[in-house]
PDB file of C-alpha atoms and ligand atoms in Angstrom:
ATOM      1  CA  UNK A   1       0.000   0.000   0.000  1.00 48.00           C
ATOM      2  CA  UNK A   2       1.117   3.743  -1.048  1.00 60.00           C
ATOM      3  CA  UNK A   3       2.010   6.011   2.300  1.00 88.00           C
ATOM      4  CA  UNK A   4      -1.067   7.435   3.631  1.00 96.00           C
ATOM      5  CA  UNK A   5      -0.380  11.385   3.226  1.00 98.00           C
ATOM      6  CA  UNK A   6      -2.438  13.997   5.826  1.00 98.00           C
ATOM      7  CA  UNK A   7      -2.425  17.511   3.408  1.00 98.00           C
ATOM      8  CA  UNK A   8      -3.951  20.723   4.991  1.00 98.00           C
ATOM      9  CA  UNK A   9      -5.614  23.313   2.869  1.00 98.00           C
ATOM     10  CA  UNK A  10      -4.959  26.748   4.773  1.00 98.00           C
ATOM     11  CA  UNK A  11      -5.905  30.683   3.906  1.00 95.00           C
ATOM     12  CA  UNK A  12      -8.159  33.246   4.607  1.00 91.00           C
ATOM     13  CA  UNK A  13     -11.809  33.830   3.913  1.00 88.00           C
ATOM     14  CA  UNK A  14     -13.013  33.054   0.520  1.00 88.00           C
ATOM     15  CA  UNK A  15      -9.960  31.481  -1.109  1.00 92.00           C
ATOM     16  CA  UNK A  16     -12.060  28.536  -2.098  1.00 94.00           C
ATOM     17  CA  UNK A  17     -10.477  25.822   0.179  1.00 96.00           C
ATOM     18  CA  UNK A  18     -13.632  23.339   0.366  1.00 96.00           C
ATOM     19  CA  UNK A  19     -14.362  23.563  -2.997  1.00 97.00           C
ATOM     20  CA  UNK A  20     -10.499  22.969  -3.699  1.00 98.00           C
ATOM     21  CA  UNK A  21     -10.270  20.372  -0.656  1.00 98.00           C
ATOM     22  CA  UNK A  22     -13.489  18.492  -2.605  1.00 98.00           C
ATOM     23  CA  UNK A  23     -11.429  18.662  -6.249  1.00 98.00           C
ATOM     24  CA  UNK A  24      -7.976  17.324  -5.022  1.00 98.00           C
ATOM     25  CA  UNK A  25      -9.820  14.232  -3.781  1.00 98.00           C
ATOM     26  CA  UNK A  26     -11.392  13.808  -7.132  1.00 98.00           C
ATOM     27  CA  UNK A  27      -8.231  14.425  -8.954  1.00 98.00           C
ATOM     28  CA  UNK A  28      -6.261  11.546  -6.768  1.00 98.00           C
ATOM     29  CA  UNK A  29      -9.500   9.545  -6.831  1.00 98.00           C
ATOM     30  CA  UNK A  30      -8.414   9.528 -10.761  1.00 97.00           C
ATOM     31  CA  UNK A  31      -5.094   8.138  -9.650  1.00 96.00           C
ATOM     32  CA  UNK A  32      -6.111   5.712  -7.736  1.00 96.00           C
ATOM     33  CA  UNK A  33      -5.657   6.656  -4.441  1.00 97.00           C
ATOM     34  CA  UNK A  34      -8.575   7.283  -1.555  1.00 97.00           C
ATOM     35  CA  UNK A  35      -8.878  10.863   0.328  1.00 98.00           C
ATOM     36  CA  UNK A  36     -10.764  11.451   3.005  1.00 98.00           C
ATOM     37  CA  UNK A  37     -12.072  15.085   2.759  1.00 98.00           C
ATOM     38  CA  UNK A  38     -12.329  16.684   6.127  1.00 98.00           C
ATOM     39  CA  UNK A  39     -12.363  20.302   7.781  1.00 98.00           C
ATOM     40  CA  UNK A  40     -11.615  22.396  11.041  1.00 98.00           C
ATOM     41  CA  UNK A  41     -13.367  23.283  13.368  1.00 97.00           C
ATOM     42  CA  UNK A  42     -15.370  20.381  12.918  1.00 98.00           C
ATOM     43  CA  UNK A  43     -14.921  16.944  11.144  1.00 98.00           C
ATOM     44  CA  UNK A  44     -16.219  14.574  13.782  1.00 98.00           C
ATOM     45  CA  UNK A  45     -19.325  14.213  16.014  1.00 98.00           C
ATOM     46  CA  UNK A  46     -17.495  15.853  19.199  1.00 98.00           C
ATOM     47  CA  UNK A  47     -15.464  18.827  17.239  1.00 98.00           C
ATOM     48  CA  UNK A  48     -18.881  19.808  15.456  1.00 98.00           C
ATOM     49  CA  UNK A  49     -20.483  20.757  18.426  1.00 98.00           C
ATOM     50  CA  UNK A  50     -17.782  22.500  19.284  1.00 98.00           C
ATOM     51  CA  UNK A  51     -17.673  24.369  15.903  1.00 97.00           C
ATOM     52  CA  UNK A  52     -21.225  25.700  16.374  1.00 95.00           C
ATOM     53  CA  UNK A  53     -19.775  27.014  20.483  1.00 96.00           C
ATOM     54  CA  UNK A  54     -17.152  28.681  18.252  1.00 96.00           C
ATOM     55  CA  UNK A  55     -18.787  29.695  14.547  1.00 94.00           C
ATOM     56  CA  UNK A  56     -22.033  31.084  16.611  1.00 92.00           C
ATOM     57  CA  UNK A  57     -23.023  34.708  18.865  1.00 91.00           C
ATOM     58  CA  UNK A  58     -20.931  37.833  18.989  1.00 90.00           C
ATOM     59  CA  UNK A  59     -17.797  38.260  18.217  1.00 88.00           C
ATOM     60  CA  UNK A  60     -16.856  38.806  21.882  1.00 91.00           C
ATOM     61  CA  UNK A  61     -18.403  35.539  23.085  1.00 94.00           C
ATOM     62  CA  UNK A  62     -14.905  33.833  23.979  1.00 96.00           C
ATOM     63  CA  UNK A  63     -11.647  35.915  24.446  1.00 97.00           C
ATOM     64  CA  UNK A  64      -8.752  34.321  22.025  1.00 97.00           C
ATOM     65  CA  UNK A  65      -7.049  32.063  25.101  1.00 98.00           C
ATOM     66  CA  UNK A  66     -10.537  30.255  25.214  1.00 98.00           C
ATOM     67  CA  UNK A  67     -11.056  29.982  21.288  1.00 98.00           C
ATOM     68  CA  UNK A  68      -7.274  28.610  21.813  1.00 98.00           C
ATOM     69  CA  UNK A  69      -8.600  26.156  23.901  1.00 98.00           C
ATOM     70  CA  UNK A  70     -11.757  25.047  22.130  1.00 98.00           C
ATOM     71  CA  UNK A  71     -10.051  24.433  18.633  1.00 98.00           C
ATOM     72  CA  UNK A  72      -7.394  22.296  20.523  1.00 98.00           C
ATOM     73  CA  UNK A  73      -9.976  20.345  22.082  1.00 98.00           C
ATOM     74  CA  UNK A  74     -11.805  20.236  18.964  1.00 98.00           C
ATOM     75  CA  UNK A  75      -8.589  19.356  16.473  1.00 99.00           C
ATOM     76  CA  UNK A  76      -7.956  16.481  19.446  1.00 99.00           C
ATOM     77  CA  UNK A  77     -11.365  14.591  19.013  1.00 98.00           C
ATOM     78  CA  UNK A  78     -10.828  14.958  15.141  1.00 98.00           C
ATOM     79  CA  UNK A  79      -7.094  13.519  15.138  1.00 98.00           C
ATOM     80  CA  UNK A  80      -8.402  10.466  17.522  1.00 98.00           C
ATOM     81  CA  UNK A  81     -11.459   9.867  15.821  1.00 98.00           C
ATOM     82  CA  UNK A  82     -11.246  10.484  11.945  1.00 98.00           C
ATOM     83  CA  UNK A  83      -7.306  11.738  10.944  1.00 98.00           C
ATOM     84  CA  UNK A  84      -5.667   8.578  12.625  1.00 98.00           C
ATOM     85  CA  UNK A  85      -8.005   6.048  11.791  1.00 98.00           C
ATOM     86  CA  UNK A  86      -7.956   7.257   8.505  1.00 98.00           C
ATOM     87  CA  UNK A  87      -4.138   7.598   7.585  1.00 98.00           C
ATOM     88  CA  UNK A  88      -3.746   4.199   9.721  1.00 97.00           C
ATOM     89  CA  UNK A  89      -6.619   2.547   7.127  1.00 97.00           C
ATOM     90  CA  UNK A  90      -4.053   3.721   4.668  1.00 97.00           C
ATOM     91  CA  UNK A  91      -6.422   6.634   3.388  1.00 98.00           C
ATOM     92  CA  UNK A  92      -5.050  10.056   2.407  1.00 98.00           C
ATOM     93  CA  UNK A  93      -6.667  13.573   4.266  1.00 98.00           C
ATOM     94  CA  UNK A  94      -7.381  16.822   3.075  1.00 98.00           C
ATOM     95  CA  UNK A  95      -8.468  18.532   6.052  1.00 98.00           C
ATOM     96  CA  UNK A  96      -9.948  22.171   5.174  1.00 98.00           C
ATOM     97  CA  UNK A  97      -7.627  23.975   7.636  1.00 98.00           C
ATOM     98  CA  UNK A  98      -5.782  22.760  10.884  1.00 98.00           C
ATOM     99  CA  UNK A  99      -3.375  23.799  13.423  1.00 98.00           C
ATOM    100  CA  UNK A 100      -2.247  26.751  11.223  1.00 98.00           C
ATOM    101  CA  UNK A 101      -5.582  28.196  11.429  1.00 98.00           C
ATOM    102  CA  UNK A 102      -5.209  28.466  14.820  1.00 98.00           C
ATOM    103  CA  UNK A 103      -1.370  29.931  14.962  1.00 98.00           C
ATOM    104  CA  UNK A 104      -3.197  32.668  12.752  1.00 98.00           C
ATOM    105  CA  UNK A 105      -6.201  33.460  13.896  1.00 97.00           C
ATOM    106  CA  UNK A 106      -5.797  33.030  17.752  1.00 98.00           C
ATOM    107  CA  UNK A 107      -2.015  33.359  17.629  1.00 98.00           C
ATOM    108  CA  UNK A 108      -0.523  36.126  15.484  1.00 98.00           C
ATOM    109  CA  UNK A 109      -4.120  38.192  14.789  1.00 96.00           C
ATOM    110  CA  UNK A 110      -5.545  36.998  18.588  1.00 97.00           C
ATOM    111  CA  UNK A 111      -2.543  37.756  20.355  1.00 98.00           C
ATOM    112  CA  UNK A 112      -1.913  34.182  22.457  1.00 98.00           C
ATOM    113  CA  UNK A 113       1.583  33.015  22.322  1.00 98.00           C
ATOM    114  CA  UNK A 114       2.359  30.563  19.107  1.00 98.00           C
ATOM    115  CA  UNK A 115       4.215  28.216  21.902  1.00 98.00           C
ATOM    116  CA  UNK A 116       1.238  27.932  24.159  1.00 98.00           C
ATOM    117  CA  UNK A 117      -0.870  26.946  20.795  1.00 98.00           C
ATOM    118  CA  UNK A 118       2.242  24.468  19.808  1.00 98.00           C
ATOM    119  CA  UNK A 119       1.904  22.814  23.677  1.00 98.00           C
ATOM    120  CA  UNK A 120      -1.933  22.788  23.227  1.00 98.00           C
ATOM    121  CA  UNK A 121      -1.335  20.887  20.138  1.00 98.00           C
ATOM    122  CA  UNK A 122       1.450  18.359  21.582  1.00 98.00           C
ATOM    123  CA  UNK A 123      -0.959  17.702  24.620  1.00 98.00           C
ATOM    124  CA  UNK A 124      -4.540  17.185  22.559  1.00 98.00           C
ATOM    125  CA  UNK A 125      -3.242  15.874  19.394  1.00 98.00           C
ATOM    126  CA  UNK A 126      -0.030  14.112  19.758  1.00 98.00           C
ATOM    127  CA  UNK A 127       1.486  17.472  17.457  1.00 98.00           C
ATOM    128  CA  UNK A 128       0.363  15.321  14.729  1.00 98.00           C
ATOM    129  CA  UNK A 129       1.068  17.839  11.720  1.00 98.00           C
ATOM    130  CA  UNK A 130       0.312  17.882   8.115  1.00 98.00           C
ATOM    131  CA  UNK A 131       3.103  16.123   5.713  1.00 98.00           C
ATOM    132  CA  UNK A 132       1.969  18.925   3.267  1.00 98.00           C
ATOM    133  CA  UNK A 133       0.077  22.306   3.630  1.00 98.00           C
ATOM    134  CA  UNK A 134      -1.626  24.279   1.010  1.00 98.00           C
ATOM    135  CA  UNK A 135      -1.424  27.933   1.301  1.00 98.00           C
ATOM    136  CA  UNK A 136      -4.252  29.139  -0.837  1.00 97.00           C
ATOM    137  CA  UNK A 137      -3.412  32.780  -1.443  1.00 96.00           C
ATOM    138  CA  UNK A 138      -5.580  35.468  -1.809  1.00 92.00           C
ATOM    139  CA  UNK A 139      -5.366  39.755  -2.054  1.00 86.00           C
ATOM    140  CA  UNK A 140      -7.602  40.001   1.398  1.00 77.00           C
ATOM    141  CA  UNK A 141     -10.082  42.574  -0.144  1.00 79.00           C
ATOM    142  CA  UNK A 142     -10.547  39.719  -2.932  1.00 82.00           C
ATOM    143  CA  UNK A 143     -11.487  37.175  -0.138  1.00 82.00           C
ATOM    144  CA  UNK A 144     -13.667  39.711   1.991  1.00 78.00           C
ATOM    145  CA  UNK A 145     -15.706  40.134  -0.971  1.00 79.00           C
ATOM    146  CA  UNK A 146     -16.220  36.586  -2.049  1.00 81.00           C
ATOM    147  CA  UNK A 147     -16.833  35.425   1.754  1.00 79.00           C
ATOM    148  CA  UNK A 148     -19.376  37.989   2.284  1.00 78.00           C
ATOM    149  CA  UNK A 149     -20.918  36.988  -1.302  1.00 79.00           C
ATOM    150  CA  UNK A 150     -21.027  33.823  -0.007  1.00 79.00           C
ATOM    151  CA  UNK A 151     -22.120  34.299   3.564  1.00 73.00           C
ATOM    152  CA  UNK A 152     -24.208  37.361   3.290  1.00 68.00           C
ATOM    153  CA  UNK A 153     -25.968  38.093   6.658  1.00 61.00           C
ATOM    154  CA  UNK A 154     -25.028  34.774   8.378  1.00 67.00           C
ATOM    155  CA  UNK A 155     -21.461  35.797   8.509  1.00 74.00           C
ATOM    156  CA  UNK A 156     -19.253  34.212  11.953  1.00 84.00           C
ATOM    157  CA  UNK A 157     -17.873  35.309  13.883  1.00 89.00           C
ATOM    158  CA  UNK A 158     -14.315  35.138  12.667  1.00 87.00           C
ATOM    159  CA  UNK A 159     -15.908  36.631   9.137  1.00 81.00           C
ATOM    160  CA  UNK A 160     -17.499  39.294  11.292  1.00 82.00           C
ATOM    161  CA  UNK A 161     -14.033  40.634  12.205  1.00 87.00           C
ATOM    162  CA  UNK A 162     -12.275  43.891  10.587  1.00 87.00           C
ATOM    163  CA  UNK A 163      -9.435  44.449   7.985  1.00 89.00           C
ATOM    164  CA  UNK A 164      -6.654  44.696  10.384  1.00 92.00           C
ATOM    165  CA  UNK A 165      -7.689  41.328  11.736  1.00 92.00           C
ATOM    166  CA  UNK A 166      -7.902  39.411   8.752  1.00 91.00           C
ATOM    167  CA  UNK A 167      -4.572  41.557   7.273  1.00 93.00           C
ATOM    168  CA  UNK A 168      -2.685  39.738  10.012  1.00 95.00           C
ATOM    169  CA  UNK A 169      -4.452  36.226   9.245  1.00 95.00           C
ATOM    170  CA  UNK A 170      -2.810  37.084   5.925  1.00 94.00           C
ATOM    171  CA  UNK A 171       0.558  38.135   7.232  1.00 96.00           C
ATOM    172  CA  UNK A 172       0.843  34.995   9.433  1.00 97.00           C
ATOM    173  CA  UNK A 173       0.599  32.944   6.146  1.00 97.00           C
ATOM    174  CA  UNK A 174       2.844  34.074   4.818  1.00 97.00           C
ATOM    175  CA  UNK A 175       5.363  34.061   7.588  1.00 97.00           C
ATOM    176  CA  UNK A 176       4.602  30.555   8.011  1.00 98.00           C
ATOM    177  CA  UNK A 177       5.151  29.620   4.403  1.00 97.00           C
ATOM    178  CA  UNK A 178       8.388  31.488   4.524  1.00 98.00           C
ATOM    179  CA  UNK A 179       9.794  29.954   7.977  1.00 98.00           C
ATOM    180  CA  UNK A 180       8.872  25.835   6.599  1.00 98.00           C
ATOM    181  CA  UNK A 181       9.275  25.889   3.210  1.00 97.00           C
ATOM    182  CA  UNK A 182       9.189  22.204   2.711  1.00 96.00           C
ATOM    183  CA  UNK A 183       6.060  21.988   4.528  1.00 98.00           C
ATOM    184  CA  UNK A 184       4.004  25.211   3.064  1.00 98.00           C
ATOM    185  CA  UNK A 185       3.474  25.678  -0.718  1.00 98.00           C
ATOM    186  CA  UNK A 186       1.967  28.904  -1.591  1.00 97.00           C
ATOM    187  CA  UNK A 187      -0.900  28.458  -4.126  1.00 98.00           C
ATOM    188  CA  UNK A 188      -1.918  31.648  -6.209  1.00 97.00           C
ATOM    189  CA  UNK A 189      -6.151  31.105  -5.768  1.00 96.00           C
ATOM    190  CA  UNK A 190      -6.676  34.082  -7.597  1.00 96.00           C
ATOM    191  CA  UNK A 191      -6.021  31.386 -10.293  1.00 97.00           C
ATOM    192  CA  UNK A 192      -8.833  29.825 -11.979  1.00 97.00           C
ATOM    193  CA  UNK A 193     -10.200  26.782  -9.749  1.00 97.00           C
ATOM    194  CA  UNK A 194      -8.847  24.547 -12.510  1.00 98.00           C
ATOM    195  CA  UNK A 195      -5.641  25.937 -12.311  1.00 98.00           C
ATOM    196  CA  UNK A 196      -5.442  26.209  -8.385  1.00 98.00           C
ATOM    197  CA  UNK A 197      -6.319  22.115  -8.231  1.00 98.00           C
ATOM    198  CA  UNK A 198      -3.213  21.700 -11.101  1.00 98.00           C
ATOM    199  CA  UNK A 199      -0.971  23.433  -8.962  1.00 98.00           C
ATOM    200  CA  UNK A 200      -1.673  21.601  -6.056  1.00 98.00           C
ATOM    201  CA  UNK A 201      -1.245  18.366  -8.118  1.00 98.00           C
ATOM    202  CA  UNK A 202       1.946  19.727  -9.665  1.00 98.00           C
ATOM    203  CA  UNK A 203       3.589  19.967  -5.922  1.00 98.00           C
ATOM    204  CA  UNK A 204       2.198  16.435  -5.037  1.00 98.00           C
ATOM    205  CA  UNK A 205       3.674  14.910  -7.994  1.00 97.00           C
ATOM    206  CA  UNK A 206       6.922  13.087  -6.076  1.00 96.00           C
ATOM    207  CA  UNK A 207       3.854  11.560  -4.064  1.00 96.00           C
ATOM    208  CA  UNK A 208       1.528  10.338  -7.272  1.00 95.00           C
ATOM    209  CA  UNK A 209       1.971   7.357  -9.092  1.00 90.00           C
TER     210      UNK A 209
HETATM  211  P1  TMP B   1     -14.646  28.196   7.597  1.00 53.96           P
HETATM  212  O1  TMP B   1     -15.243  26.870   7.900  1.00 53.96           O
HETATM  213  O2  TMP B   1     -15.513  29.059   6.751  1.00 53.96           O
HETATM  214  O3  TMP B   1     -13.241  28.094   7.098  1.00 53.96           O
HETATM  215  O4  TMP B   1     -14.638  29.012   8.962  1.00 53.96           O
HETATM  216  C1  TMP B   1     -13.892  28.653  10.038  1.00 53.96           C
HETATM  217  C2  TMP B   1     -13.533  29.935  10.750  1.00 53.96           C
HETATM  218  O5  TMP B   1     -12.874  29.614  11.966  1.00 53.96           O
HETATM  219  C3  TMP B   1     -12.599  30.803   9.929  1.00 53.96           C
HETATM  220  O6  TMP B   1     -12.975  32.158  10.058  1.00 53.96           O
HETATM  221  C4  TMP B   1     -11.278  30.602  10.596  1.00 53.96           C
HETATM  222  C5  TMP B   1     -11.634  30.253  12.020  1.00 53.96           C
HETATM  223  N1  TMP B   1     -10.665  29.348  12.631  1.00 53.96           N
HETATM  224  C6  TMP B   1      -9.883  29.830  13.663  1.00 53.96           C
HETATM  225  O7  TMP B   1     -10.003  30.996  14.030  1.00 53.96           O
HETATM  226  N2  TMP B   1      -8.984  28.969  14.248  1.00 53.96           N
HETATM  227  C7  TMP B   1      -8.844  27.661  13.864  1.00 53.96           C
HETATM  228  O8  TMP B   1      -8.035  26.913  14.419  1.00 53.96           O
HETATM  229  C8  TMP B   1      -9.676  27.183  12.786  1.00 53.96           C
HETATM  230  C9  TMP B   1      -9.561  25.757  12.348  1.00 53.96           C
HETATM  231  C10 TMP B   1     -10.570  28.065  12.218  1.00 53.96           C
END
């Protein structure tokens, strides 16, 4: 049996992860090789109750420590439950963001210390971390606009938030994708949907048959 790979699909609002999450699992489908298609917060029985604690009510509901500690506990019933099984049955997973989310959004935007996310993430999860993350790249005015296109009125509460917020999601990506290059590929998703799935596939190919 080909390695089991666990690929994370990262990036702001409206850079068309699920849809790209759902066509890289078609695209190795074709090649002959299973994906399980999965997403954060969220992706098992446990962590989707806690997504609708976190998605749900004002932005002010929980400060970014407890939204720190909610995603870990989240990500930890996922890994246990759906990642490990998974890569163990010898199934690949996308997961529509992942720990990286979290060093954005509560880390560098929230303010909580990217070690105390890291030890979160060693306790709850076992640091399990991707073998490949997509960085899918988008001007942030570009994503504002398609997320509220998409979301109209029942915007989050992390979609709810202002510019310089969701500047500094954008700003953490790309310090990320700078600081572990082998891990991070930037992907241009201003590109056509075709072409954002092709160059996804294009920095898999020492994995594909
Ligand atoms: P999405 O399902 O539309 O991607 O929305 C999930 C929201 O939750 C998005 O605004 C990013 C946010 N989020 C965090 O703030 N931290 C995390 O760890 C994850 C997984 C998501």
């Amino acid at each position: 049996m080909r390695d089991a790979r666990f690929l994370s699909l990262e990036g702001g609002e409206g850079a068309g992860k699920s849809t790209q999450a759902r066509a890289l699992a078609a695209a190795l489908a074709a090649r002959g090789i299973d994906a399980v298609v999965t997403r954060e917060p969220g992706g098992s029985e446990g962590a989707e109750a806690i997504r609708a604690l976190l998605m749900q009510g004002e932005a002010t509901r929980w400060s970014a420590q407890s939204e720190a500690l909610l995603f870990a506990a989240a990500r930890a019933d996922h890994v246990e439950k759906v990642i490990r099984p998974a890569l163990a049955a010898g199934q690949w997973v996308l997961c529509d963001r992942y720990i990286d989310s979290t060093r954005a959004y509560q880390g560098v935007a929230g303010g909580v210390d990217d070690a105390a996310i890291l030890a979160l993430h060693a306790f709850g999860s076992g640091g399990l971390l991707p073998d490949r993350t997509f960085w899918l790249a988008l001007p942030e005015e570009l994503g504002a606009t398609r997320a509220a296109t998409r979301d109209g009125v029942a915007a989050d509460r992390f979609a709810r938030r202002g510019r310089d917020f969701h500047a500094a999601v954008a700003d953490a990506f790309s310090r990320f994708a700078a600081a572990e290059p082998q891990r991070f590929h930037r992907i241009d998703a201003t590109l056509p949907p075709e072409a954002v799935t092709q160059a996804m596939l294009d920095a898999l190919a020492d994995w594909l048959p």
